[in-house]
Short mmCIF file of C-alpha atoms in Angstrom, two decimals:
data_model
loop_
_atom_site.label_atom_id
_atom_site.label_comp_id
_atom_site.label_asym_id
_atom_site.label_seq_id
_atom_site.Cartn_x
_atom_site.Cartn_y
_atom_site.Cartn_z
CA MET A 1 113.17 76.56 96.00
CA ASN A 2 115.93 78.95 97.07
CA ILE A 3 114.65 82.25 98.44
CA ALA A 4 116.32 85.59 99.15
CA VAL A 5 114.94 88.30 101.42
CA ILE A 6 116.22 91.84 101.10
CA GLY A 7 115.38 93.89 104.18
CA ALA A 8 115.18 91.07 106.74
CA THR A 9 116.06 93.50 109.54
CA GLY A 10 112.67 95.24 109.33
CA TYR A 11 109.41 94.06 110.85
CA GLY A 12 107.98 92.84 107.54
CA GLY A 13 111.23 91.09 106.68
CA VAL A 14 111.54 89.21 109.95
CA GLU A 15 107.91 88.09 109.60
CA LEU A 16 108.88 86.59 106.24
CA VAL A 17 111.69 84.77 108.05
CA ARG A 18 109.20 83.37 110.59
CA PHE A 19 106.91 81.92 107.94
CA LEU A 20 109.58 80.81 105.44
CA ARG A 21 111.25 78.71 108.16
CA HIS A 22 108.18 76.47 108.21
CA HIS A 23 107.37 76.43 104.49
CA PRO A 24 107.40 72.88 103.10
CA HIS A 25 108.71 73.88 99.65
CA VAL A 26 111.47 76.29 100.65
CA HIS A 27 114.90 74.64 100.59
CA SER A 28 116.99 77.55 101.79
CA CYS A 29 116.76 81.26 102.58
CA SER A 30 119.40 83.94 102.31
CA PHE A 31 119.08 87.33 103.92
CA TYR A 32 120.50 90.56 102.57
CA SER A 33 121.10 93.96 104.09
CA SER A 34 122.56 97.19 102.74
CA SER A 35 124.14 98.11 106.07
CA GLN A 36 124.77 94.97 108.16
CA ASP A 37 126.83 92.71 105.88
CA GLY A 38 128.38 89.80 107.82
CA ILE A 39 126.23 90.23 110.93
CA HIS A 40 123.91 87.44 112.09
CA LEU A 41 120.22 88.30 111.99
CA SER A 42 119.99 87.51 115.71
CA GLU A 43 122.00 90.67 116.41
CA SER A 44 118.93 92.62 115.31
CA PHE A 45 116.32 90.06 116.40
CA PRO A 46 117.54 87.80 119.23
CA HIS A 47 114.31 85.79 119.08
CA VAL A 48 115.41 84.05 115.86
CA GLY A 49 118.28 82.41 117.79
CA GLU A 50 121.12 80.79 115.87
CA LEU A 51 119.06 80.39 112.72
CA GLU A 52 121.12 78.48 110.18
CA GLY A 53 122.20 80.57 107.21
CA ALA A 54 120.98 83.80 108.79
CA VAL A 55 124.22 85.76 108.42
CA LEU A 56 123.28 88.92 106.51
CA ARG A 57 124.89 89.24 103.12
CA LYS A 58 125.90 92.20 101.01
CA ILE A 59 123.48 92.99 98.18
CA ASP A 60 124.98 91.67 94.94
CA VAL A 61 122.44 91.42 92.13
CA GLU A 62 124.56 89.08 89.99
CA GLN A 63 125.12 86.67 92.87
CA MET A 64 121.48 86.79 93.93
CA ALA A 65 120.29 86.02 90.40
CA ASN A 66 122.63 83.02 90.19
CA GLU A 67 121.66 81.54 93.55
CA HIS A 68 117.94 82.27 93.98
CA GLU A 69 114.73 81.68 92.08
CA VAL A 70 112.65 84.19 94.07
CA VAL A 71 113.65 87.44 95.77
CA PHE A 72 111.44 89.22 98.31
CA PHE A 73 111.91 92.95 98.83
CA ALA A 74 110.85 93.99 102.35
CA THR A 75 112.38 97.42 101.89
CA PRO A 76 111.47 101.09 102.16
CA PRO A 77 110.20 102.91 99.06
CA GLY A 78 112.81 103.49 96.36
CA VAL A 79 114.93 100.36 96.92
CA SER A 80 113.11 97.74 94.86
CA SER A 81 112.53 100.09 91.92
CA SER A 82 116.31 100.46 91.60
CA LEU A 83 117.35 96.84 92.21
CA ALA A 84 114.48 94.67 90.96
CA PRO A 85 114.78 95.42 87.20
CA ALA A 86 118.22 93.79 86.96
CA LEU A 87 116.91 90.67 88.73
CA LEU A 88 113.85 90.53 86.50
CA ASP A 89 115.99 90.79 83.38
CA LYS A 90 117.89 87.71 84.56
CA GLY A 91 114.67 85.69 84.94
CA VAL A 92 114.31 85.89 88.73
CA LYS A 93 110.83 86.17 90.22
CA VAL A 94 110.41 89.24 92.41
CA ILE A 95 107.83 89.82 95.15
CA ASP A 96 107.91 93.43 96.31
CA LEU A 97 106.40 94.40 99.67
CA SER A 98 107.08 98.12 99.18
CA GLY A 99 104.88 100.44 97.14
CA ASP A 100 107.29 100.89 94.24
CA PHE A 101 105.33 98.88 91.66
CA ARG A 102 101.74 99.21 92.91
CA LEU A 103 100.72 102.29 90.91
CA LYS A 104 100.59 101.99 87.12
CA ASP A 105 100.91 105.74 86.51
CA ARG A 106 104.40 107.05 87.34
CA SER A 107 103.17 110.61 87.78
CA VAL A 108 100.64 109.47 90.40
CA TYR A 109 103.35 107.58 92.27
CA GLU A 110 105.68 110.57 92.22
CA MET A 111 102.93 112.88 93.45
CA TRP A 112 102.01 110.71 96.46
CA TYR A 113 105.42 109.22 97.34
CA LYS A 114 107.51 112.33 96.49
CA ARG A 115 110.15 110.27 94.66
CA GLN A 116 110.75 108.68 91.27
CA THR A 117 110.03 105.03 90.62
CA ALA A 118 110.75 102.34 88.04
CA SER A 119 110.22 102.76 84.30
CA ASP A 120 106.81 102.18 82.73
CA ARG A 121 108.01 98.86 81.35
CA TYR A 122 108.25 97.36 84.84
CA LEU A 123 105.21 99.13 86.23
CA GLN A 124 103.06 97.61 83.51
CA GLN A 125 104.62 94.19 84.06
CA ALA A 126 103.83 94.19 87.78
CA VAL A 127 100.82 92.18 88.95
CA TYR A 128 98.93 93.54 91.94
CA GLY A 129 98.88 90.76 94.52
CA LEU A 130 95.46 91.01 96.13
CA THR A 131 95.35 87.25 96.21
CA GLU A 132 91.63 86.64 96.62
CA TRP A 133 90.75 88.73 93.56
CA ASN A 134 93.76 88.55 91.21
CA LYS A 135 94.61 84.87 91.39
CA GLU A 136 94.67 84.19 87.64
CA GLU A 137 97.13 87.02 86.95
CA ILE A 138 99.26 86.08 89.96
CA GLN A 139 99.70 82.54 88.62
CA HIS A 140 101.61 83.93 85.64
CA ALA A 141 103.47 86.77 87.35
CA GLN A 142 107.22 87.31 87.39
CA LEU A 143 106.96 90.65 89.20
CA LEU A 144 104.43 90.67 92.04
CA SER A 145 103.53 93.91 93.79
CA ASN A 146 102.24 93.05 97.24
CA PRO A 147 99.38 95.32 98.42
CA GLY A 148 99.80 97.71 101.32
CA CYS A 149 98.35 96.85 104.71
CA TYR A 150 95.56 99.45 104.70
CA PRO A 151 94.57 98.63 101.09
CA THR A 152 94.39 94.91 101.87
CA ALA A 153 91.87 95.38 104.69
CA THR A 154 89.94 98.05 102.79
CA LEU A 155 89.75 96.34 99.40
CA LEU A 156 88.78 92.94 100.80
CA GLY A 157 86.02 94.70 102.71
CA LEU A 158 84.76 96.68 99.71
CA ALA A 159 85.21 94.25 96.82
CA PRO A 160 81.83 92.47 96.87
CA LEU A 161 79.89 95.74 97.05
CA VAL A 162 81.91 97.51 94.37
CA LYS A 163 82.09 94.60 91.94
CA GLU A 164 78.32 94.12 92.14
CA ARG A 165 77.80 97.91 91.84
CA LEU A 166 75.53 97.98 94.86
CA ILE A 167 76.78 101.24 96.36
CA GLU A 168 76.83 104.86 95.25
CA GLU A 169 80.19 105.48 93.62
CA ASP A 170 80.81 108.75 95.48
CA SER A 171 79.81 107.58 98.95
CA ILE A 172 82.76 105.53 100.22
CA ILE A 173 84.23 106.56 103.58
CA VAL A 174 86.96 104.52 105.27
CA ASP A 175 87.94 105.04 108.90
CA ALA A 176 91.12 102.97 109.41
CA LYS A 177 93.25 102.35 112.48
CA SER A 178 96.66 100.71 112.78
CA GLY A 179 99.08 99.54 115.42
CA VAL A 180 102.51 101.17 115.59
CA SER A 181 104.43 98.35 113.85
CA GLY A 182 102.95 99.66 110.61
CA ALA A 183 105.30 102.64 110.91
CA GLY A 184 108.36 100.36 110.77
CA ARG A 185 111.17 99.76 113.24
CA LYS A 186 113.00 103.06 112.91
CA ALA A 187 112.42 105.21 115.99
CA SER A 188 110.56 108.49 115.61
CA LEU A 189 108.71 111.00 117.73
CA HIS A 190 105.50 109.83 116.03
CA THR A 191 105.84 106.33 117.56
CA HIS A 192 107.64 107.21 120.79
CA PHE A 193 106.05 105.32 123.73
CA SER A 194 105.17 108.42 125.73
CA GLU A 195 103.62 110.01 122.62
CA ILE A 196 101.41 107.10 121.57
CA ASN A 197 100.65 105.29 124.85
CA GLU A 198 97.08 106.00 126.04
CA ASN A 199 96.61 108.16 122.97
CA VAL A 200 95.01 108.00 119.52
CA LYS A 201 96.29 110.12 116.64
CA ILE A 202 94.90 110.83 113.21
CA TYR A 203 97.63 111.30 110.62
CA LYS A 204 98.17 112.04 106.91
CA VAL A 205 94.67 113.48 106.63
CA ASN A 206 93.56 113.32 102.97
CA SER A 207 97.17 112.60 102.00
CA HIS A 208 97.96 108.98 102.83
CA GLN A 209 99.98 107.30 100.05
CA HIS A 210 97.68 104.26 100.08
CA ILE A 211 94.72 106.30 98.78
CA PRO A 212 95.64 106.09 95.06
CA GLU A 213 96.41 102.38 95.43
CA ILE A 214 92.92 101.71 96.81
CA GLU A 215 91.23 103.88 94.20
CA GLN A 216 93.17 102.27 91.35
CA MET A 217 91.88 98.82 92.31
CA LEU A 218 88.34 100.01 92.95
CA LYS A 219 88.22 101.55 89.47
CA THR A 220 89.25 98.27 87.86
CA TRP A 221 86.12 96.78 89.43
CA ASN A 222 83.87 99.75 88.67
CA GLU A 223 85.18 102.55 86.45
CA ARG A 224 82.62 104.99 87.89
CA ILE A 225 84.10 104.97 91.40
CA GLN A 226 84.83 108.49 92.64
CA PRO A 227 87.60 109.61 95.04
CA ILE A 228 87.15 108.09 98.48
CA THR A 229 87.44 109.63 101.93
CA PHE A 230 90.18 107.70 103.72
CA SER A 231 91.33 108.54 107.24
CA THR A 232 94.09 106.77 109.15
CA HIS A 233 94.70 106.66 112.90
CA LEU A 234 97.58 105.38 115.01
CA ILE A 235 96.50 103.51 118.12
CA PRO A 236 98.56 102.22 121.09
CA MET A 237 98.98 98.57 120.14
CA THR A 238 101.72 96.68 118.33
CA ARG A 239 99.87 94.87 115.52
CA GLY A 240 96.58 95.05 113.72
CA ILE A 241 94.45 97.08 111.36
CA MET A 242 90.74 97.75 111.55
CA ALA A 243 89.07 99.38 108.55
CA THR A 244 85.52 100.51 109.24
CA ILE A 245 83.90 101.25 105.89
CA TYR A 246 80.68 103.15 105.16
CA ALA A 247 78.82 103.45 101.85
CA LYS A 248 75.35 104.40 100.62
CA VAL A 249 73.46 101.66 98.79
CA LYS A 250 71.81 102.25 95.40
CA LYS A 251 68.75 100.21 96.23
CA GLU A 252 67.27 98.80 99.38
CA LEU A 253 68.95 95.67 100.72
CA THR A 254 68.27 93.25 103.52
CA MET A 255 70.80 91.90 105.98
CA GLU A 256 70.24 88.44 104.52
CA MET A 257 71.11 89.66 101.00
CA LEU A 258 74.23 91.43 102.25
CA LEU A 259 75.48 88.45 104.22
CA ASP A 260 74.82 86.10 101.33
CA LEU A 261 76.82 88.37 99.01
CA TYR A 262 79.90 88.22 101.25
CA GLN A 263 79.64 84.53 102.00
CA THR A 264 79.30 83.73 98.30
CA SER A 265 82.13 86.07 97.30
CA TYR A 266 84.58 84.46 99.70
CA LYS A 267 83.34 80.88 99.84
CA ASP A 268 86.54 79.58 98.20
CA SER A 269 88.92 81.94 99.99
CA LYS A 270 91.21 80.23 102.48
CA PHE A 271 91.97 83.30 104.54
CA VAL A 272 88.82 85.45 104.54
CA ARG A 273 86.27 84.69 107.25
CA ILE A 274 82.81 86.27 107.30
CA ARG A 275 81.14 86.78 110.67
CA LYS A 276 77.56 85.89 111.49
CA PRO A 277 74.89 88.64 111.62
CA GLY A 278 75.43 91.02 114.49
CA GLN A 279 79.01 89.85 115.07
CA PHE A 280 82.03 92.01 114.28
CA PRO A 281 85.73 91.11 114.38
CA SER A 282 88.44 92.64 116.52
CA THR A 283 92.13 92.88 115.68
CA LYS A 284 93.18 90.43 118.39
CA GLU A 285 91.19 87.69 116.66
CA VAL A 286 93.57 87.67 113.67
CA TYR A 287 96.79 88.50 115.56
CA GLY A 288 99.83 86.74 114.08
CA SER A 289 97.79 85.07 111.33
CA ASN A 290 97.07 85.50 107.63
CA TYR A 291 93.32 85.86 108.13
CA CYS A 292 91.12 88.78 107.20
CA ASP A 293 87.92 88.74 109.26
CA ILE A 294 84.92 90.73 108.02
CA GLY A 295 81.64 91.72 109.64
CA VAL A 296 78.83 93.52 107.79
CA ALA A 297 75.69 95.44 108.69
CA TYR A 298 72.94 97.28 106.85
CA ASP A 299 71.08 100.24 108.33
CA GLU A 300 67.62 100.49 106.75
CA ARG A 301 67.10 103.88 108.38
CA THR A 302 70.08 105.54 106.64
CA GLY A 303 70.44 103.25 103.63
CA ARG A 304 74.11 102.69 104.46
CA VAL A 305 76.23 99.58 104.64
CA THR A 306 78.89 99.24 107.33
CA VAL A 307 81.78 96.83 106.76
CA VAL A 308 84.36 96.05 109.46
CA SER A 309 87.54 94.42 108.14
CA VAL A 310 90.49 93.42 110.34
CA ILE A 311 93.94 92.01 109.56
CA ASP A 312 97.36 91.68 111.15
CA ASN A 313 99.26 94.39 109.28
CA LEU A 314 102.53 92.43 109.32
CA VAL A 315 101.00 89.16 108.09
CA LYS A 316 97.97 89.50 105.82
CA GLY A 317 99.04 93.12 105.32
CA ALA A 318 102.62 92.22 104.37
CA ALA A 319 104.63 88.99 104.81
CA GLY A 320 101.74 86.51 104.95
CA GLN A 321 100.05 87.78 101.83
CA ALA A 322 103.43 87.86 100.06
CA LEU A 323 103.90 84.19 100.91
CA GLN A 324 100.32 83.42 99.88
CA ASN A 325 101.13 85.02 96.53
CA LEU A 326 104.31 82.96 96.20
CA ASN A 327 102.23 79.83 96.69
CA VAL A 328 99.84 80.86 93.92
CA MET A 329 102.71 81.85 91.60
CA MET A 330 104.36 78.46 92.06
CA GLY A 331 101.18 76.37 91.85
CA TRP A 332 101.45 75.16 95.45
CA GLU A 333 98.65 74.83 97.97
CA GLU A 334 97.61 78.39 98.81
CA GLU A 335 97.89 77.86 102.56
CA SER A 336 101.38 76.25 102.45
CA GLY A 337 103.45 77.63 105.31
CA LEU A 338 100.55 79.79 106.50
CA THR A 339 98.51 77.42 108.63
CA LEU A 340 99.44 79.06 111.95
CA GLY A 341 96.27 80.23 113.66
CA PRO A 342 95.82 83.55 115.47
CA ILE A 343 97.57 84.12 118.80
CA TYR A 344 95.01 84.83 121.50
CA PRO A 345 94.81 86.57 123.86
#
């Protein structure tokens, strides 16, 4: 398998490099950049060393289609929607880590992302790559739209409750927090050390672009789901997402019933781990890994369920899940190249 990565100079892209280097079925990788043609990747990321074949190449769709079977886009919004169609038309498989193909309705995308996207033909072709819940579709995908980091943590946390229709459809509240790597590598005042250190900021209140992505998936599981309340916060750490989710139950539950639901839902999932009663995960416990750890609780007094879902935003929220999806697409073992455990402390 010959792989290409467009956008290897970003955080998500270099995480793909880290995992692809150890993948048993990947023969070679080529790395492409729109601005650093001819420069070795180590100029941007010294930690990769003199990685063989890591000289960045100029983006040439014809050449890429001739030399590679799969192309990953680890790019900002707007790039993959312009370049991917030509690759798809030449039979190349595309895995897109940006949001360009996640929303089926172009008008919704344009409203939330403030830009145009690909034509309806490609939007309808795209398979949403929430691996644990869309595996059958992923197996037959040519165009794979990798979920966002916040949606991954949120949807994995909510799926059992929503699919079983156990919660009130208008009661979902998500309080999510992310490390600064989720904002990308480009410097900004928002992520400046003296602005974020020893500080917590709420941002994009009621306007985060991942809201329609989450709601779209929830409505495929239960068409009666109403708009959710979704709040995001930036916290002073490098990696990690914690989504704390609240919802009102339709009928009285017990903690045993709730725990059994989650354990049963994810019993065959390689990368979702359910905590014991009274135990809740922290972001450090999945750091650098493709795991999503989930803890659940039920408050009989209020009739509300609390779900705590944590991931590494650059792995399960980006590069790791993309590689997990590649494995499913190609019929390989789902955990191929992803067996690295969390880094702790």
